[in-house]
Amino acid sequence: MMKSLKLYFTLLVSALFLALPAQAQDVEAATEQLVQATETLVTESLEAAAVAIETAAETIEAEAEPVAAQPAATKSTQGRDNADIDQNFSVGTALKKFVSDTGFKGFADDWRFAVMILVAFVLLYLAIVKKFEPLLLMPIAFGMLLTNLPGAGMFHAELFAGGHVHWADFASGSGVGLLDYLYLGVKLGIYPCLIFVGVGAMTDFGPLIANPKSFLLGAAAQTGIFLTFIAAYAMGFTPEQAGSIGIIGGADGPTAIFLTAKLAPELLGPIAVAAYSYMALVPVIQPPIMRALTTKKERQIKMVQTRTVSKTEKIIFPIVVTIFVALLLPDTAPLIGCLMLGNLFKETGCTDRLSDTVQNALMNIVTILLSTAVGATMVGSNFLTAETLKIVVLGVCAFILSTVGGLLGGLVMCKLTKGKVNPLIGSAGVSAVPMAARVSNLEGQKANPSNFLLMHAMGPNVAGVIGSAIAAGFLLSVFG
């Protein structure tokens, strides 16, 4: 195109140059030649432009063909996929898969799930309607409910098989449920110790300090632990299991959980339920035994008011007890140490905020975590066995024997002091603080309305807390 234009201008300039000296006829001839050349140039330029346009159109069309063909191919592929889906899809198969993925199918596979949920309903009824230790039984029952929902995957007993925590599975995070993480606090002995901090902050050791003889009654009330240990071992339980069952006689839930989690974790569920249930049933179980072993005259005995304990004594007491007991039985140090730490918060008077926290907020939070995690261990395969029934029966026997042991100790002390000690306070030697002391006081007032035994009974009661912890430490040091 540019070459044609150059040629055109060259001819035009040449014609003008030649026309200057030429005559008229020569100018006319030159003009005619110039017109012909211009026509030729325009014709050639148009043809060249047409060829260029046609070539560009062919190029654009060639580049556009793959783009236009791509949606068609995709559409064809999608059509084939949709056809395959339509051919393979079945409403019946989809519904069958949905049903198999729900938890309802689990009830058909294992009937024990349904039974355990019914047991959870019974415990919820006892906690909510009958008020049997609702702060403990309610979260235990709900933990039992959660762990027995088929397919929920809240708790996996295999992560703690063999009495050990399988940390590799926890590190991977695969197949680990919420309650598995909560149960670590039980397995590692964290929750019971934190509970003991709260118990210590709510306990007044003044009556025990004022009447040190109460230690003997607290020790006598631990008789049921060792007698039940012998009975459980004779019934075929291992020494570790027998020791865990025997500790129910101490009527101390946190201590029972602490010991069982270390010696016989497979029995933790039934032992925890038995321990807390019998604590709640103290007003039902103990009074008939108290009336059977004592006369009305003995129950009417009025005891002399104990001396006033100084603040210094109350501060020194937890420190001395911690050192002595921890040196005597090192395995008891976690429980006794936390118990006395909480009591020290209370007695010093300079840590009121800490004392208030452990008595209320900390105690409530840990109770929720502990009880729910304990309830999670009650899966049908571990709970619905003949062993569970034996544990329930042996637990009752342990609690009754501990009550009897405390009462016999009270009777002996009554004889030795020539009637100055009411034997009813011996039954408070079990660790159910302060319920056992209240029951002793109530039975004394039934025999003599002017009789007030509460503060006298609190001595053996708090001694029982220390006694059950010592007994647990002894069993742990021997069989742990």
mmCIF file of C-alpha atoms in Angstrom, residues 61-425:
data_model
loop_
_atom_site.group_PDB
_atom_site.id
_atom_site.type_symbol
_atom_site.label_atom_id
_atom_site.label_comp_id
_atom_site.label_asym_id
_atom_site.label_seq_id
_atom_site.Cartn_x
_atom_site.Cartn_y
_atom_site.Cartn_z
ATOM 1 C CA GLU A 61 -11.894 -17.010 12.453
ATOM 2 C CA ALA A 62 -9.202 -19.641 12.898
ATOM 3 C CA GLU A 63 -8.386 -18.351 16.391
ATOM 4 C CA ALA A 64 -12.044 -18.182 17.388
ATOM 5 C CA GLU A 65 -12.898 -21.760 16.383
ATOM 6 C CA PRO A 66 -11.233 -23.495 19.469
ATOM 7 C CA VAL A 67 -12.866 -21.022 21.879
ATOM 8 C CA ALA A 68 -16.256 -21.632 20.329
ATOM 9 C CA ALA A 69 -15.683 -25.364 20.329
ATOM 10 C CA GLN A 70 -14.686 -25.493 24.046
ATOM 11 C CA PRO A 71 -18.183 -24.792 25.590
ATOM 12 C CA ALA A 72 -19.635 -27.349 23.265
ATOM 13 C CA ALA A 73 -17.212 -29.979 24.484
ATOM 14 C CA THR A 74 -17.810 -29.004 28.111
ATOM 15 C CA LYS A 75 -21.498 -29.163 27.593
ATOM 16 C CA SER A 76 -21.138 -32.556 26.005
ATOM 17 C CA THR A 77 -19.030 -33.779 28.965
ATOM 18 C CA GLN A 78 -21.487 -32.370 31.478
ATOM 19 C CA GLY A 79 -24.227 -34.048 29.658
ATOM 20 C CA ARG A 80 -22.447 -37.363 29.928
ATOM 21 C CA ASP A 81 -21.778 -36.815 33.701
ATOM 22 C CA ASN A 82 -25.394 -35.892 34.342
ATOM 23 C CA ALA A 83 -26.468 -38.925 32.440
ATOM 24 C CA ASP A 84 -24.185 -41.097 34.555
ATOM 25 C CA ILE A 85 -25.504 -39.480 37.754
ATOM 26 C CA ASP A 86 -29.056 -39.979 36.676
ATOM 27 C CA GLN A 87 -28.278 -43.571 35.844
ATOM 28 C CA ASN A 88 -26.503 -44.317 39.197
ATOM 29 C CA PHE A 89 -28.709 -42.260 41.541
ATOM 30 C CA SER A 90 -31.282 -44.175 43.568
ATOM 31 C CA VAL A 91 -33.634 -42.689 46.156
ATOM 32 C CA GLY A 92 -33.738 -45.929 48.097
ATOM 33 C CA THR A 93 -29.948 -46.164 48.273
ATOM 34 C CA ALA A 94 -29.647 -42.554 49.445
ATOM 35 C CA LEU A 95 -32.246 -43.053 52.186
ATOM 36 C CA LYS A 96 -30.587 -46.270 53.290
ATOM 37 C CA LYS A 97 -27.233 -44.509 53.572
ATOM 38 C CA PHE A 98 -28.819 -41.668 55.555
ATOM 39 C CA VAL A 99 -30.438 -44.063 58.014
ATOM 40 C CA SER A 100 -27.200 -46.018 58.448
ATOM 41 C CA ASP A 101 -25.341 -42.787 59.230
ATOM 42 C CA THR A 102 -27.767 -41.717 61.984
ATOM 43 C CA GLY A 103 -27.348 -42.728 65.597
ATOM 44 C CA PHE A 104 -30.698 -44.510 65.714
ATOM 45 C CA LYS A 105 -29.202 -47.521 63.979
ATOM 46 C CA GLY A 106 -26.782 -47.860 66.909
ATOM 47 C CA PHE A 107 -29.630 -48.884 69.208
ATOM 48 C CA ALA A 108 -30.325 -51.857 66.958
ATOM 49 C CA ASP A 109 -26.656 -52.807 66.848
ATOM 50 C CA ASP A 110 -26.155 -52.636 70.639
ATOM 51 C CA TRP A 111 -29.136 -52.635 73.031
ATOM 52 C CA ARG A 112 -26.926 -51.518 75.913
ATOM 53 C CA PHE A 113 -26.976 -47.952 74.615
ATOM 54 C CA ALA A 114 -30.707 -47.746 75.273
ATOM 55 C CA VAL A 115 -30.382 -49.301 78.733
ATOM 56 C CA MET A 116 -27.650 -46.871 79.757
ATOM 57 C CA ILE A 117 -29.731 -43.913 78.576
ATOM 58 C CA LEU A 118 -32.583 -45.182 80.757
ATOM 59 C CA VAL A 119 -30.168 -45.406 83.702
ATOM 60 C CA ALA A 120 -29.143 -41.804 82.980
ATOM 61 C CA PHE A 121 -32.823 -40.809 83.084
ATOM 62 C CA VAL A 122 -33.168 -42.474 86.503
ATOM 63 C CA LEU A 123 -30.160 -40.597 87.871
ATOM 64 C CA LEU A 124 -31.502 -37.336 86.461
ATOM 65 C CA TYR A 125 -34.795 -38.047 88.219
ATOM 66 C CA LEU A 126 -33.028 -38.682 91.530
ATOM 67 C CA ALA A 127 -30.987 -35.502 91.153
ATOM 68 C CA ILE A 128 -33.754 -33.152 89.996
ATOM 69 C CA VAL A 129 -36.856 -34.512 91.728
ATOM 70 C CA LYS A 130 -35.479 -36.266 94.814
ATOM 71 C CA LYS A 131 -32.594 -33.803 95.324
ATOM 72 C CA PHE A 132 -30.023 -36.581 95.851
ATOM 73 C CA GLU A 133 -26.718 -34.675 95.539
ATOM 74 C CA PRO A 134 -28.008 -32.758 92.472
ATOM 75 C CA LEU A 135 -24.776 -30.818 92.021
ATOM 76 C CA LEU A 136 -22.980 -34.117 91.429
ATOM 77 C CA LEU A 137 -25.531 -36.612 90.150
ATOM 78 C CA MET A 138 -26.951 -34.293 87.493
ATOM 79 C CA PRO A 139 -23.688 -33.757 85.540
ATOM 80 C CA ILE A 140 -22.778 -37.424 86.096
ATOM 81 C CA ALA A 141 -26.099 -38.486 84.589
ATOM 82 C CA PHE A 142 -25.751 -36.105 81.665
ATOM 83 C CA GLY A 143 -22.213 -37.288 80.999
ATOM 84 C CA MET A 144 -23.593 -40.824 80.944
ATOM 85 C CA LEU A 145 -26.254 -39.702 78.484
ATOM 86 C CA LEU A 146 -23.713 -38.086 76.149
ATOM 87 C CA THR A 147 -21.311 -41.018 76.081
ATOM 88 C CA ASN A 148 -24.110 -43.486 75.242
ATOM 89 C CA LEU A 149 -25.498 -41.611 72.244
ATOM 90 C CA PRO A 150 -24.568 -43.894 69.308
ATOM 91 C CA GLY A 151 -22.370 -42.225 66.734
ATOM 92 C CA ALA A 152 -21.715 -39.088 68.792
ATOM 93 C CA GLY A 153 -18.094 -40.085 69.451
ATOM 94 C CA MET A 154 -17.860 -38.071 72.674
ATOM 95 C CA PHE A 155 -15.761 -40.567 74.651
ATOM 96 C CA HIS A 156 -13.407 -43.369 73.602
ATOM 97 C CA ALA A 157 -12.378 -45.775 76.348
ATOM 98 C CA GLU A 158 -9.683 -47.253 74.112
ATOM 99 C CA LEU A 159 -7.666 -44.032 74.469
ATOM 100 C CA PHE A 160 -7.155 -44.970 78.123
ATOM 101 C CA ALA A 161 -6.874 -48.740 77.695
ATOM 102 C CA GLY A 162 -4.499 -50.517 80.023
ATOM 103 C CA GLY A 163 -4.698 -47.744 82.578
ATOM 104 C CA HIS A 164 -2.512 -45.432 80.502
ATOM 105 C CA VAL A 165 -3.189 -42.352 78.386
ATOM 106 C CA HIS A 166 -2.405 -42.969 74.713
ATOM 107 C CA TRP A 167 -0.816 -39.604 74.057
ATOM 108 C CA ALA A 168 -0.006 -40.377 70.429
ATOM 109 C CA ASP A 169 -3.716 -40.469 69.583
ATOM 110 C CA PHE A 170 -4.280 -37.191 71.401
ATOM 111 C CA ALA A 171 -1.381 -35.615 69.535
ATOM 112 C CA SER A 172 -2.839 -36.624 66.175
ATOM 113 C CA GLY A 173 -6.277 -35.368 67.191
ATOM 114 C CA SER A 174 -8.032 -37.984 65.070
ATOM 115 C CA GLY A 175 -10.868 -39.850 66.728
ATOM 116 C CA VAL A 176 -10.687 -37.823 69.965
ATOM 117 C CA GLY A 177 -13.933 -36.523 71.453
ATOM 118 C CA LEU A 178 -14.692 -33.646 73.812
ATOM 119 C CA LEU A 179 -15.180 -35.876 76.843
ATOM 120 C CA ASP A 180 -11.839 -37.558 76.142
ATOM 121 C CA TYR A 181 -10.111 -34.253 76.784
ATOM 122 C CA LEU A 182 -12.202 -33.583 79.908
ATOM 123 C CA TYR A 183 -11.406 -37.047 81.267
ATOM 124 C CA LEU A 184 -7.698 -36.230 81.261
ATOM 125 C CA GLY A 185 -8.319 -34.122 84.372
ATOM 126 C CA VAL A 186 -9.667 -37.223 86.124
ATOM 127 C CA LYS A 187 -7.032 -39.583 84.843
ATOM 128 C CA LEU A 188 -4.185 -37.269 85.813
ATOM 129 C CA GLY A 189 -5.683 -36.621 89.254
ATOM 130 C CA ILE A 190 -6.198 -32.893 88.687
ATOM 131 C CA TYR A 191 -9.926 -32.524 89.403
ATOM 132 C CA PRO A 192 -10.013 -34.361 92.778
ATOM 133 C CA CYS A 193 -7.124 -32.273 94.072
ATOM 134 C CA LEU A 194 -8.803 -29.029 92.994
ATOM 135 C CA ILE A 195 -11.995 -30.214 94.706
ATOM 136 C CA PHE A 196 -9.975 -30.741 97.885
ATOM 137 C CA VAL A 197 -8.741 -27.138 97.720
ATOM 138 C CA GLY A 198 -12.380 -26.016 97.825
ATOM 139 C CA VAL A 199 -13.258 -28.489 100.576
ATOM 140 C CA GLY A 200 -10.352 -27.237 102.664
ATOM 141 C CA ALA A 201 -11.480 -23.636 102.258
ATOM 142 C CA MET A 202 -14.956 -24.585 103.525
ATOM 143 C CA THR A 203 -13.733 -26.690 106.470
ATOM 144 C CA ASP A 204 -13.228 -25.541 110.027
ATOM 145 C CA PHE A 205 -10.683 -27.704 111.813
ATOM 146 C CA GLY A 206 -11.334 -25.886 115.091
ATOM 147 C CA PRO A 207 -13.439 -28.688 116.670
ATOM 148 C CA LEU A 208 -10.739 -31.222 115.769
ATOM 149 C CA ILE A 209 -7.969 -29.050 117.215
ATOM 150 C CA ALA A 210 -10.009 -28.445 120.384
ATOM 151 C CA ASN A 211 -10.656 -32.174 120.838
ATOM 152 C CA PRO A 212 -7.750 -34.183 119.357
ATOM 153 C CA LYS A 213 -9.396 -37.436 120.505
ATOM 154 C CA SER A 214 -11.666 -36.960 117.500
ATOM 155 C CA PHE A 215 -8.802 -38.266 115.365
ATOM 156 C CA LEU A 216 -9.392 -41.692 116.880
ATOM 157 C CA LEU A 217 -13.057 -41.641 115.892
ATOM 158 C CA GLY A 218 -12.143 -40.573 112.373
ATOM 159 C CA ALA A 219 -9.703 -43.465 112.176
ATOM 160 C CA ALA A 220 -12.261 -45.946 113.538
ATOM 161 C CA ALA A 221 -14.707 -44.902 110.820
ATOM 162 C CA GLN A 222 -12.241 -46.053 108.143
ATOM 163 C CA THR A 223 -12.651 -49.670 109.277
ATOM 164 C CA GLY A 224 -15.155 -50.332 106.503
ATOM 165 C CA ILE A 225 -12.549 -49.525 103.850
ATOM 166 C CA PHE A 226 -10.209 -52.346 104.838
ATOM 167 C CA LEU A 227 -12.906 -54.884 105.704
ATOM 168 C CA THR A 228 -14.530 -54.327 102.314
ATOM 169 C CA PHE A 229 -11.132 -54.621 100.658
ATOM 170 C CA ILE A 230 -10.801 -58.101 102.136
ATOM 171 C CA ALA A 231 -14.325 -59.044 101.063
ATOM 172 C CA ALA A 232 -13.846 -57.753 97.503
ATOM 173 C CA TYR A 233 -10.568 -59.586 97.130
ATOM 174 C CA ALA A 234 -12.233 -62.788 98.357
ATOM 175 C CA MET A 235 -14.945 -62.310 95.701
ATOM 176 C CA GLY A 236 -12.384 -62.413 92.907
ATOM 177 C CA PHE A 237 -11.465 -58.776 92.383
ATOM 178 C CA THR A 238 -7.823 -57.879 91.915
ATOM 179 C CA PRO A 239 -6.063 -56.119 94.824
ATOM 180 C CA GLU A 240 -6.183 -52.825 92.904
ATOM 181 C CA GLN A 241 -9.905 -53.190 92.215
ATOM 182 C CA ALA A 242 -10.604 -54.307 95.784
ATOM 183 C CA GLY A 243 -8.824 -51.250 97.167
ATOM 184 C CA SER A 244 -10.820 -48.960 94.884
ATOM 185 C CA ILE A 245 -14.081 -50.575 95.975
ATOM 186 C CA GLY A 246 -13.144 -50.407 99.640
ATOM 187 C CA ILE A 247 -12.522 -46.654 99.523
ATOM 188 C CA ILE A 248 -16.273 -46.178 98.959
ATOM 189 C CA GLY A 249 -16.576 -46.774 102.700
ATOM 190 C CA GLY A 250 -14.898 -43.452 103.322
ATOM 191 C CA ALA A 251 -17.925 -41.662 101.811
ATOM 192 C CA ASP A 252 -15.544 -39.275 100.057
ATOM 193 C CA GLY A 253 -16.243 -38.929 96.347
ATOM 194 C CA PRO A 254 -13.078 -37.048 95.277
ATOM 195 C CA THR A 255 -10.841 -39.469 97.177
ATOM 196 C CA ALA A 256 -12.617 -42.457 95.628
ATOM 197 C CA ILE A 257 -12.172 -40.982 92.143
ATOM 198 C CA PHE A 258 -8.532 -40.090 92.777
ATOM 199 C CA LEU A 259 -7.663 -43.618 93.911
ATOM 200 C CA THR A 260 -9.776 -45.490 91.350
ATOM 201 C CA ALA A 261 -8.440 -43.481 88.406
ATOM 202 C CA LYS A 262 -4.959 -44.692 89.327
ATOM 203 C CA LEU A 263 -5.620 -48.265 90.473
ATOM 204 C CA ALA A 264 -8.701 -49.466 88.572
ATOM 205 C CA PRO A 265 -9.846 -46.926 85.942
ATOM 206 C CA GLU A 266 -12.139 -49.503 84.335
ATOM 207 C CA LEU A 267 -14.310 -49.367 87.481
ATOM 208 C CA LEU A 268 -14.369 -45.588 87.788
ATOM 209 C CA GLY A 269 -17.960 -45.140 86.621
ATOM 210 C CA PRO A 270 -19.770 -47.498 88.998
ATOM 211 C CA ILE A 271 -17.488 -46.636 91.933
ATOM 212 C CA ALA A 272 -18.057 -42.896 91.487
ATOM 213 C CA VAL A 273 -21.827 -43.309 91.240
ATOM 214 C CA ALA A 274 -21.846 -45.579 94.298
ATOM 215 C CA ALA A 275 -19.658 -43.213 96.344
ATOM 216 C CA TYR A 276 -21.708 -40.115 95.596
ATOM 217 C CA SER A 277 -25.020 -41.936 95.893
ATOM 218 C CA TYR A 278 -24.197 -43.210 99.365
ATOM 219 C CA MET A 279 -23.025 -39.747 100.373
ATOM 220 C CA ALA A 280 -26.460 -38.484 99.412
ATOM 221 C CA LEU A 281 -28.100 -41.356 101.294
ATOM 222 C CA VAL A 282 -26.329 -40.660 104.602
ATOM 223 C CA PRO A 283 -29.594 -39.426 106.232
ATOM 224 C CA VAL A 284 -31.266 -42.662 105.121
ATOM 225 C CA ILE A 285 -28.575 -45.263 105.851
ATOM 226 C CA GLN A 286 -27.036 -44.045 109.101
ATOM 227 C CA PRO A 287 -29.987 -43.359 111.498
ATOM 228 C CA PRO A 288 -31.214 -46.993 111.718
ATOM 229 C CA ILE A 289 -27.674 -48.170 112.463
ATOM 230 C CA MET A 290 -27.196 -45.438 115.081
ATOM 231 C CA ARG A 291 -30.395 -46.372 116.880
ATOM 232 C CA ALA A 292 -29.582 -50.083 116.682
ATOM 233 C CA LEU A 293 -26.133 -49.800 118.273
ATOM 234 C CA THR A 294 -26.838 -47.205 120.967
ATOM 235 C CA THR A 295 -29.343 -46.906 123.763
ATOM 236 C CA LYS A 296 -31.602 -43.923 124.224
ATOM 237 C CA LYS A 297 -29.702 -43.023 127.379
ATOM 238 C CA GLU A 298 -26.430 -42.928 125.458
ATOM 239 C CA ARG A 299 -27.984 -40.787 122.740
ATOM 240 C CA GLN A 300 -29.183 -38.324 125.368
ATOM 241 C CA ILE A 301 -25.672 -37.583 126.655
ATOM 242 C CA LYS A 302 -24.848 -33.864 126.545
ATOM 243 C CA MET A 303 -21.265 -32.982 125.876
ATOM 244 C CA VAL A 304 -19.363 -30.054 127.394
ATOM 245 C CA GLN A 305 -18.590 -27.116 125.143
ATOM 246 C CA THR A 306 -15.094 -27.359 123.711
ATOM 247 C CA ARG A 307 -12.467 -24.688 124.235
ATOM 248 C CA THR A 308 -11.936 -21.790 121.865
ATOM 249 C CA VAL A 309 -9.169 -22.386 119.342
ATOM 250 C CA SER A 310 -6.842 -19.482 118.566
ATOM 251 C CA LYS A 311 -6.141 -18.191 115.110
ATOM 252 C CA THR A 312 -2.491 -19.128 115.449
ATOM 253 C CA GLU A 313 -3.419 -22.757 116.090
ATOM 254 C CA LYS A 314 -5.684 -22.782 113.042
ATOM 255 C CA ILE A 315 -2.854 -21.459 110.860
ATOM 256 C CA ILE A 316 -0.193 -23.826 112.178
ATOM 257 C CA PHE A 317 -2.442 -26.911 112.014
ATOM 258 C CA PRO A 318 -2.664 -27.291 108.182
ATOM 259 C CA ILE A 319 1.064 -26.727 107.801
ATOM 260 C CA VAL A 320 2.006 -29.338 110.405
ATOM 261 C CA VAL A 321 -0.497 -31.902 109.102
ATOM 262 C CA THR A 322 0.744 -31.471 105.530
ATOM 263 C CA ILE A 323 4.358 -32.030 106.516
ATOM 264 C CA PHE A 324 3.672 -35.018 108.775
ATOM 265 C CA VAL A 325 1.236 -36.863 106.516
ATOM 266 C CA ALA A 326 3.232 -36.213 103.319
ATOM 267 C CA LEU A 327 6.361 -37.587 104.960
ATOM 268 C CA LEU A 328 4.478 -40.578 106.365
ATOM 269 C CA LEU A 329 2.682 -41.409 103.094
ATOM 270 C CA PRO A 330 4.129 -39.463 100.135
ATOM 271 C CA ASP A 331 1.352 -40.702 97.818
ATOM 272 C CA THR A 332 -1.135 -38.785 99.980
ATOM 273 C CA ALA A 333 0.642 -35.468 99.436
ATOM 274 C CA PRO A 334 -1.539 -34.264 96.501
ATOM 275 C CA LEU A 335 -4.835 -34.693 98.363
ATOM 276 C CA ILE A 336 -3.676 -33.594 101.828
ATOM 277 C CA GLY A 337 -1.607 -30.755 100.412
ATOM 278 C CA CYS A 338 -4.527 -29.320 98.426
ATOM 279 C CA LEU A 339 -6.918 -29.793 101.368
ATOM 280 C CA MET A 340 -4.657 -27.895 103.727
ATOM 281 C CA LEU A 341 -3.829 -25.236 101.159
ATOM 282 C CA GLY A 342 -7.517 -24.388 100.844
ATOM 283 C CA ASN A 343 -7.868 -24.325 104.630
ATOM 284 C CA LEU A 344 -4.871 -22.015 104.896
ATOM 285 C CA PHE A 345 -6.564 -19.611 102.454
ATOM 286 C CA LYS A 346 -9.514 -19.522 104.833
ATOM 287 C CA GLU A 347 -7.714 -19.200 108.149
ATOM 288 C CA THR A 348 -4.989 -16.659 107.414
ATOM 289 C CA GLY A 349 -7.476 -13.849 106.785
ATOM 290 C CA CYS A 350 -5.200 -12.182 104.220
ATOM 291 C CA THR A 351 -6.328 -14.212 101.209
ATOM 292 C CA ASP A 352 -10.067 -13.697 101.331
ATOM 293 C CA ARG A 353 -10.321 -13.323 97.563
ATOM 294 C CA LEU A 354 -8.575 -16.645 97.001
ATOM 295 C CA SER A 355 -10.692 -18.313 99.662
ATOM 296 C CA ASP A 356 -13.884 -16.999 98.090
ATOM 297 C CA THR A 357 -12.760 -18.101 94.616
ATOM 298 C CA VAL A 358 -11.932 -21.681 95.573
ATOM 299 C CA GLN A 359 -15.096 -22.028 97.674
ATOM 300 C CA ASN A 360 -17.408 -20.867 94.907
ATOM 301 C CA ALA A 361 -16.202 -20.337 91.327
ATOM 302 C CA LEU A 362 -13.408 -22.919 91.257
ATOM 303 C CA MET A 363 -15.424 -25.500 93.198
ATOM 304 C CA ASN A 364 -18.413 -25.180 90.870
ATOM 305 C CA ILE A 365 -16.389 -25.294 87.648
ATOM 306 C CA VAL A 366 -14.335 -28.303 88.682
ATOM 307 C CA THR A 367 -17.454 -30.110 89.932
ATOM 308 C CA ILE A 368 -19.013 -29.752 86.487
ATOM 309 C CA LEU A 369 -15.899 -31.001 84.687
ATOM 310 C CA LEU A 370 -15.245 -33.834 87.140
ATOM 311 C CA SER A 371 -18.810 -35.133 87.287
ATOM 312 C CA THR A 372 -19.385 -34.951 83.537
ATOM 313 C CA ALA A 373 -16.114 -36.729 82.804
ATOM 314 C CA VAL A 374 -16.903 -39.452 85.353
ATOM 315 C CA GLY A 375 -20.335 -39.965 83.807
ATOM 316 C CA ALA A 376 -18.680 -40.333 80.410
ATOM 317 C CA THR A 377 -16.910 -43.505 81.558
ATOM 318 C CA MET A 378 -20.233 -45.294 82.056
ATOM 319 C CA VAL A 379 -20.508 -47.033 78.728
ATOM 320 C CA GLY A 380 -22.670 -50.109 78.535
ATOM 321 C CA SER A 381 -19.769 -52.515 77.998
ATOM 322 C CA ASN A 382 -18.233 -51.498 81.346
ATOM 323 C CA PHE A 383 -21.329 -50.686 83.385
ATOM 324 C CA LEU A 384 -23.851 -53.409 82.521
ATOM 325 C CA THR A 385 -21.883 -56.260 84.027
ATOM 326 C CA ALA A 386 -22.108 -58.515 87.058
ATOM 327 C CA GLU A 387 -19.161 -56.611 88.519
ATOM 328 C CA THR A 388 -21.235 -53.452 88.731
ATOM 329 C CA LEU A 389 -23.839 -55.164 90.879
ATOM 330 C CA LYS A 390 -21.103 -56.510 93.132
ATOM 331 C CA ILE A 391 -19.610 -53.022 93.446
ATOM 332 C CA VAL A 392 -22.977 -51.536 94.417
ATOM 333 C CA VAL A 393 -23.491 -54.191 97.118
ATOM 334 C CA LEU A 394 -19.922 -53.966 98.402
ATOM 335 C CA GLY A 395 -20.174 -50.171 98.458
ATOM 336 C CA VAL A 396 -23.224 -50.327 100.712
ATOM 337 C CA CYS A 397 -21.432 -52.779 102.961
ATOM 338 C CA ALA A 398 -18.345 -50.540 103.099
ATOM 339 C CA PHE A 399 -20.408 -47.521 104.093
ATOM 340 C CA ILE A 400 -22.370 -49.474 106.717
ATOM 341 C CA LEU A 401 -19.196 -50.993 108.168
ATOM 342 C CA SER A 402 -17.549 -47.566 108.356
ATOM 343 C CA THR A 403 -20.573 -46.196 110.211
ATOM 344 C CA VAL A 404 -20.494 -49.180 112.565
ATOM 345 C CA GLY A 405 -16.766 -48.747 113.139
ATOM 346 C CA GLY A 406 -17.232 -45.095 114.050
ATOM 347 C CA LEU A 407 -20.103 -45.878 116.408
ATOM 348 C CA LEU A 408 -18.137 -48.643 118.121
ATOM 349 C CA GLY A 409 -15.268 -46.224 118.572
ATOM 350 C CA GLY A 410 -17.719 -43.739 120.077
ATOM 351 C CA LEU A 411 -19.068 -46.376 122.443
ATOM 352 C CA VAL A 412 -15.546 -47.266 123.585
ATOM 353 C CA MET A 413 -14.721 -43.601 124.159
ATOM 354 C CA CYS A 414 -18.025 -43.178 126.021
ATOM 355 C CA LYS A 415 -17.079 -45.986 128.401
ATOM 356 C CA LEU A 416 -13.523 -44.736 128.890
ATOM 357 C CA THR A 417 -14.675 -41.197 129.722
ATOM 358 C CA LYS A 418 -17.467 -42.493 131.947
ATOM 359 C CA GLY A 419 -20.279 -41.118 129.862
ATOM 360 C CA LYS A 420 -18.816 -37.779 128.833
ATOM 361 C CA VAL A 421 -18.774 -38.554 125.116
ATOM 362 C CA ASN A 422 -21.959 -39.163 123.147
ATOM 363 C CA PRO A 423 -21.283 -42.205 120.928
ATOM 364 C CA LEU A 424 -23.386 -40.706 118.124
ATOM 365 C CA ILE A 425 -20.516 -38.455 117.115
#
